[in-house]
Short mmCIF file of N, CA and C in Angstrom, two decimals:
data_model
loop_
_atom_site.label_atom_id
_atom_site.label_comp_id
_atom_site.label_asym_id
_atom_site.label_seq_id
_atom_site.Cartn_x
_atom_site.Cartn_y
_atom_site.Cartn_z
N MET A 26 15.50 -14.48 21.22
CA MET A 26 14.29 -15.41 20.99
C MET A 26 13.43 -14.04 21.50
N ALA A 27 12.17 -14.21 20.86
CA ALA A 27 10.94 -13.69 21.13
C ALA A 27 10.38 -13.94 22.04
N LYS A 28 9.69 -13.29 23.25
CA LYS A 28 8.85 -13.95 24.37
C LYS A 28 7.65 -14.72 23.54
N GLN A 29 7.10 -16.05 24.68
CA GLN A 29 6.42 -16.78 23.96
C GLN A 29 5.10 -16.20 24.52
N SER A 30 4.72 -15.05 25.45
CA SER A 30 3.02 -14.62 25.24
C SER A 30 3.49 -13.76 24.05
N VAL A 31 4.45 -13.01 23.25
CA VAL A 31 4.36 -12.38 21.95
C VAL A 31 4.01 -13.22 20.79
N ILE A 32 4.52 -14.49 20.95
CA ILE A 32 4.59 -15.51 19.74
C ILE A 32 2.89 -15.76 19.96
N GLN A 33 2.66 -16.19 20.80
CA GLN A 33 1.15 -16.40 21.16
C GLN A 33 0.08 -15.73 20.67
N ARG A 34 0.59 -14.34 21.38
CA ARG A 34 -0.08 -13.32 20.90
C ARG A 34 -0.69 -13.52 18.90
N GLU A 35 0.41 -13.13 18.54
CA GLU A 35 0.27 -13.21 17.00
C GLU A 35 -0.23 -14.68 16.11
N HIS A 36 -0.35 -15.72 17.30
CA HIS A 36 -1.07 -16.84 17.15
C HIS A 36 -2.56 -16.56 16.86
N LYS A 37 -2.67 -15.93 17.55
CA LYS A 37 -4.08 -15.24 17.91
C LYS A 37 -4.52 -14.66 17.00
N LYS A 38 -3.42 -13.60 16.90
CA LYS A 38 -4.43 -12.84 15.71
C LYS A 38 -4.24 -13.62 14.30
N GLN A 39 -3.59 -14.33 13.78
CA GLN A 39 -3.91 -15.17 12.75
C GLN A 39 -4.63 -15.72 12.46
N ALA A 40 -5.31 -16.61 13.85
CA ALA A 40 -6.80 -17.21 13.76
C ALA A 40 -7.66 -16.78 13.33
N LEU A 41 -7.52 -15.31 14.04
CA LEU A 41 -8.91 -14.39 14.04
C LEU A 41 -8.87 -13.65 12.85
N VAL A 42 -7.94 -13.39 12.20
CA VAL A 42 -8.16 -13.07 10.50
C VAL A 42 -8.87 -14.20 9.91
N LYS A 43 -8.00 -15.47 10.36
CA LYS A 43 -8.57 -16.57 9.37
C LYS A 43 -10.34 -16.91 9.23
N LYS A 44 -10.37 -16.63 10.84
CA LYS A 44 -11.72 -16.88 11.11
C LYS A 44 -12.74 -15.94 10.49
N PHE A 45 -12.30 -14.49 10.39
CA PHE A 45 -13.19 -13.43 9.50
C PHE A 45 -12.77 -13.33 8.61
N ALA A 46 -12.11 -13.80 7.69
CA ALA A 46 -11.61 -13.34 6.34
C ALA A 46 -12.72 -13.29 5.19
N ASP A 47 -13.71 -14.53 5.27
CA ASP A 47 -14.61 -14.65 4.08
C ASP A 47 -15.58 -13.34 4.73
N ARG A 48 -16.23 -12.96 6.12
CA ARG A 48 -16.91 -12.08 6.34
C ARG A 48 -16.90 -10.71 6.08
N ARG A 49 -15.42 -10.50 5.99
CA ARG A 49 -14.70 -9.39 5.81
C ARG A 49 -14.86 -8.81 4.41
N ALA A 50 -14.62 -10.45 3.34
CA ALA A 50 -14.41 -9.66 1.94
C ALA A 50 -15.73 -9.69 1.58
N GLU A 51 -16.43 -10.12 2.24
CA GLU A 51 -18.12 -9.93 1.69
C GLU A 51 -18.47 -8.32 2.02
N LEU A 52 -18.12 -8.03 3.31
CA LEU A 52 -18.50 -6.65 3.78
C LEU A 52 -17.52 -5.41 2.50
N LYS A 53 -16.46 -6.01 2.51
CA LYS A 53 -15.52 -5.05 1.35
C LYS A 53 -16.26 -4.78 0.39
N LYS A 54 -16.96 -6.13 -0.43
CA LYS A 54 -17.17 -6.25 -1.40
C LYS A 54 -18.52 -5.28 -1.76
N VAL A 55 -19.10 -5.38 -0.57
CA VAL A 55 -20.46 -4.45 -0.56
C VAL A 55 -20.05 -3.00 -0.96
N LEU A 56 -19.03 -2.40 -0.10
CA LEU A 56 -18.38 -1.44 0.29
C LEU A 56 -17.94 -0.75 -1.04
N LEU A 57 -17.31 -1.51 -1.99
CA LEU A 57 -16.68 -1.30 -3.06
C LEU A 57 -17.88 -1.29 -4.58
N ASP A 58 -18.80 -1.64 -4.30
CA ASP A 58 -19.68 -2.19 -5.34
C ASP A 58 -20.45 -0.51 -5.64
N MET A 59 -20.29 -0.54 -6.70
CA MET A 59 -21.19 0.76 -7.39
C MET A 59 -22.46 0.87 -7.50
N ASN A 60 -23.18 0.05 -7.69
CA ASN A 60 -24.28 -0.63 -7.62
C ASN A 60 -25.12 -0.50 -6.20
N ALA A 61 -24.77 -0.65 -5.47
CA ALA A 61 -24.70 -1.06 -4.04
C ALA A 61 -25.65 0.61 -3.55
N THR A 62 -26.79 0.73 -2.70
CA THR A 62 -27.47 1.83 -2.16
C THR A 62 -26.60 2.21 -0.93
N ASP A 63 -26.72 3.40 -0.51
CA ASP A 63 -25.99 4.08 0.31
C ASP A 63 -26.60 3.69 1.57
N GLU A 64 -27.44 2.95 1.95
CA GLU A 64 -28.18 2.59 2.97
C GLU A 64 -27.14 1.02 3.29
N SER A 65 -27.26 0.17 2.17
CA SER A 65 -26.19 -0.99 2.23
C SER A 65 -24.81 -0.59 2.74
N LYS A 66 -24.38 0.28 1.94
CA LYS A 66 -23.17 0.56 2.07
C LYS A 66 -23.01 1.14 3.70
N TRP A 67 -23.69 1.99 3.96
CA TRP A 67 -23.53 2.16 5.88
C TRP A 67 -23.75 0.84 6.44
N ASN A 68 -24.45 -0.07 6.03
CA ASN A 68 -24.70 -0.85 7.41
C ASN A 68 -23.29 -2.07 7.23
N ALA A 69 -23.18 -2.17 5.72
CA ALA A 69 -21.93 -2.77 5.65
C ALA A 69 -20.58 -2.04 6.42
N MET A 70 -20.11 -1.05 6.37
CA MET A 70 -19.18 -0.24 6.94
C MET A 70 -19.50 -0.59 9.03
N LEU A 71 -20.68 -0.26 9.10
CA LEU A 71 -20.66 -0.41 10.57
C LEU A 71 -20.82 -1.75 11.04
N ALA A 72 -21.27 -2.93 10.26
CA ALA A 72 -20.56 -4.43 10.19
C ALA A 72 -19.22 -4.51 10.50
N LEU A 73 -18.56 -4.06 9.45
CA LEU A 73 -17.18 -4.05 9.45
C LEU A 73 -16.33 -3.36 10.57
N GLN A 74 -17.11 -2.37 11.13
CA GLN A 74 -16.25 -1.84 12.15
C GLN A 74 -16.95 -2.59 13.41
N LYS A 75 -17.82 -3.20 13.83
CA LYS A 75 -17.78 -4.11 14.72
C LYS A 75 -17.28 -5.73 14.69
N LEU A 76 -16.70 -5.75 13.83
CA LEU A 76 -15.63 -7.06 13.96
C LEU A 76 -14.30 -6.78 14.59
N PRO A 77 -13.82 -7.86 15.28
CA PRO A 77 -12.49 -7.33 15.92
C PRO A 77 -11.21 -6.82 15.07
N ARG A 78 -10.60 -5.80 16.05
CA ARG A 78 -9.75 -4.97 15.38
C ARG A 78 -8.74 -6.00 14.68
N SER A 79 -8.09 -7.01 15.55
CA SER A 79 -7.37 -8.25 15.00
C SER A 79 -7.63 -9.03 14.17
N SER A 80 -8.94 -9.11 13.45
CA SER A 80 -8.98 -9.85 12.68
C SER A 80 -8.74 -9.27 11.32
N SER A 81 -8.00 -7.70 11.34
CA SER A 81 -7.99 -7.60 10.08
C SER A 81 -6.00 -7.98 9.60
N ARG A 82 -6.30 -8.26 8.04
CA ARG A 82 -4.66 -9.09 8.16
C ARG A 82 -3.93 -7.74 8.11
N VAL A 83 -4.19 -6.54 8.14
CA VAL A 83 -2.88 -5.65 7.95
C VAL A 83 -2.03 -5.86 9.71
N ARG A 84 -2.93 -6.20 10.53
CA ARG A 84 -2.08 -6.27 11.82
C ARG A 84 -1.43 -7.61 12.19
N LEU A 85 -1.31 -7.90 11.07
CA LEU A 85 -0.19 -9.36 11.23
C LEU A 85 1.08 -8.86 11.07
N THR A 86 1.61 -9.43 11.95
CA THR A 86 3.50 -9.20 11.72
C THR A 86 4.24 -10.33 11.34
N ARG A 87 4.85 -10.39 10.46
CA ARG A 87 5.84 -11.69 10.01
C ARG A 87 6.86 -11.43 10.79
N ARG A 88 6.93 -13.32 11.43
CA ARG A 88 7.75 -13.39 12.35
C ARG A 88 8.62 -14.81 11.91
N CYS A 89 9.83 -14.97 12.50
CA CYS A 89 10.47 -15.46 12.26
C CYS A 89 9.86 -17.27 12.84
N SER A 90 10.08 -18.14 12.04
CA SER A 90 9.16 -19.41 12.54
C SER A 90 10.04 -20.03 13.33
N ILE A 91 11.56 -19.86 13.71
CA ILE A 91 12.25 -20.60 14.42
C ILE A 91 12.60 -19.83 15.74
N THR A 92 12.50 -18.29 15.70
CA THR A 92 12.68 -17.69 17.20
C THR A 92 11.87 -16.54 17.15
N GLY A 93 10.76 -16.06 16.55
CA GLY A 93 9.82 -15.27 16.55
C GLY A 93 10.20 -13.99 16.78
N ARG A 94 11.29 -13.73 16.08
CA ARG A 94 12.11 -12.41 15.62
C ARG A 94 11.33 -11.49 14.45
N PRO A 95 10.78 -10.22 14.77
CA PRO A 95 9.67 -9.39 13.98
C PRO A 95 10.54 -8.91 12.64
N HIS A 96 11.97 -8.59 13.15
CA HIS A 96 12.52 -8.03 11.95
C HIS A 96 13.83 -8.71 11.16
N GLY A 97 13.92 -8.26 9.95
CA GLY A 97 14.63 -9.42 9.12
C GLY A 97 14.31 -10.31 8.91
N VAL A 98 13.04 -10.46 8.33
CA VAL A 98 12.12 -11.89 8.03
C VAL A 98 12.09 -12.08 6.76
N TYR A 99 12.56 -13.38 6.17
CA TYR A 99 12.38 -13.07 4.69
C TYR A 99 11.14 -13.92 4.29
N ARG A 100 10.21 -13.49 3.45
CA ARG A 100 8.93 -14.00 2.94
C ARG A 100 9.30 -15.60 2.44
N LYS A 101 10.31 -15.48 1.91
CA LYS A 101 10.56 -17.04 0.93
C LYS A 101 10.61 -18.54 2.07
N PHE A 102 11.69 -17.58 3.10
CA PHE A 102 11.73 -18.82 3.97
C PHE A 102 11.42 -18.49 5.36
N LYS A 103 10.40 -17.40 5.38
CA LYS A 103 9.52 -17.58 6.81
C LYS A 103 10.75 -17.46 8.04
N MET A 104 12.05 -16.90 7.58
CA MET A 104 13.02 -17.20 8.99
C MET A 104 13.85 -15.47 8.85
N SER A 105 14.17 -15.68 9.84
CA SER A 105 14.97 -13.91 9.77
C SER A 105 16.38 -14.37 9.23
N ARG A 106 17.08 -13.17 8.88
CA ARG A 106 18.37 -13.08 7.97
C ARG A 106 19.34 -13.96 8.80
N ASN A 107 19.08 -13.61 10.28
CA ASN A 107 20.34 -14.36 11.11
C ASN A 107 20.13 -15.91 11.05
N LYS A 108 18.85 -15.99 10.97
CA LYS A 108 18.94 -18.14 10.87
C LYS A 108 19.16 -18.71 9.67
N ILE A 109 18.91 -17.76 8.48
CA ILE A 109 18.71 -18.15 7.37
C ILE A 109 20.64 -18.28 6.93
N ARG A 110 21.19 -17.21 7.61
CA ARG A 110 22.96 -17.57 7.27
C ARG A 110 22.97 -18.54 7.94
N LYS A 111 23.03 -18.80 9.10
CA LYS A 111 23.35 -20.02 10.07
C LYS A 111 23.18 -21.26 9.30
N MET A 112 21.62 -21.47 9.01
CA MET A 112 21.35 -22.44 8.20
C MET A 112 22.02 -22.81 7.28
N ALA A 113 22.56 -21.37 6.37
CA ALA A 113 22.91 -21.61 4.94
C ALA A 113 24.66 -22.01 5.25
N MET A 114 25.30 -21.91 6.17
CA MET A 114 26.97 -22.27 5.70
C MET A 114 26.63 -23.36 6.72
N GLU A 115 25.55 -23.86 7.34
CA GLU A 115 25.44 -25.58 7.85
C GLU A 115 25.06 -26.29 6.33
N GLY A 116 24.67 -25.68 5.50
CA GLY A 116 24.22 -26.18 4.63
C GLY A 116 22.72 -27.21 4.17
N TYR A 117 21.77 -26.38 4.75
CA TYR A 117 20.75 -26.78 5.02
C TYR A 117 19.66 -26.36 3.77
N PHE A 118 20.44 -25.20 2.99
CA PHE A 118 19.96 -24.73 1.63
C PHE A 118 20.54 -24.68 0.30
N PRO A 119 20.45 -25.77 -0.21
CA PRO A 119 21.39 -26.34 -1.59
C PRO A 119 21.53 -25.34 -2.29
N GLY A 120 22.56 -24.62 -2.41
CA GLY A 120 22.87 -23.43 -3.71
C GLY A 120 22.97 -21.91 -3.24
N LEU A 121 22.70 -22.15 -1.79
CA LEU A 121 22.34 -20.76 -1.34
C LEU A 121 23.87 -20.80 -0.54
N ARG A 122 24.53 -19.54 -0.70
CA ARG A 122 25.83 -19.43 -0.17
C ARG A 122 26.03 -17.51 0.40
N LYS A 123 26.98 -17.63 1.47
CA LYS A 123 27.19 -16.21 1.41
C LYS A 123 27.85 -15.61 0.88
N ALA A 124 27.63 -14.15 -0.07
CA ALA A 124 27.67 -13.37 -0.98
C ALA A 124 29.23 -12.73 -0.61
N SER A 125 29.88 -12.81 -1.73
CA SER A 125 31.44 -12.15 -1.25
C SER A 125 31.84 -11.81 -2.96
N TRP A 126 32.17 -10.35 -2.74
CA TRP A 126 32.66 -9.91 -4.15
C TRP A 126 33.57 -8.65 -3.74
#
């Protein structure tokens, strides 16, 4: 299980991303606009740089919703491979079973 401080840090990053998502999208729109002036693009770039680093969506890490494990996390279940296997064996996911060939 991951340390609680690391899990809380990820929750804090998620809140920052959610808080600044609209502002960040507006600034990106100005930067990608072909008709925008150079001055407006420059101002948008400076404003984007002033936003907190952790408000960027790229800095988020997918973690297991149960254990907080950062690696081997399936997007569909939002859980790590270990927990998915254990819960599948216990019958929590109908139709999901261990592969054998």
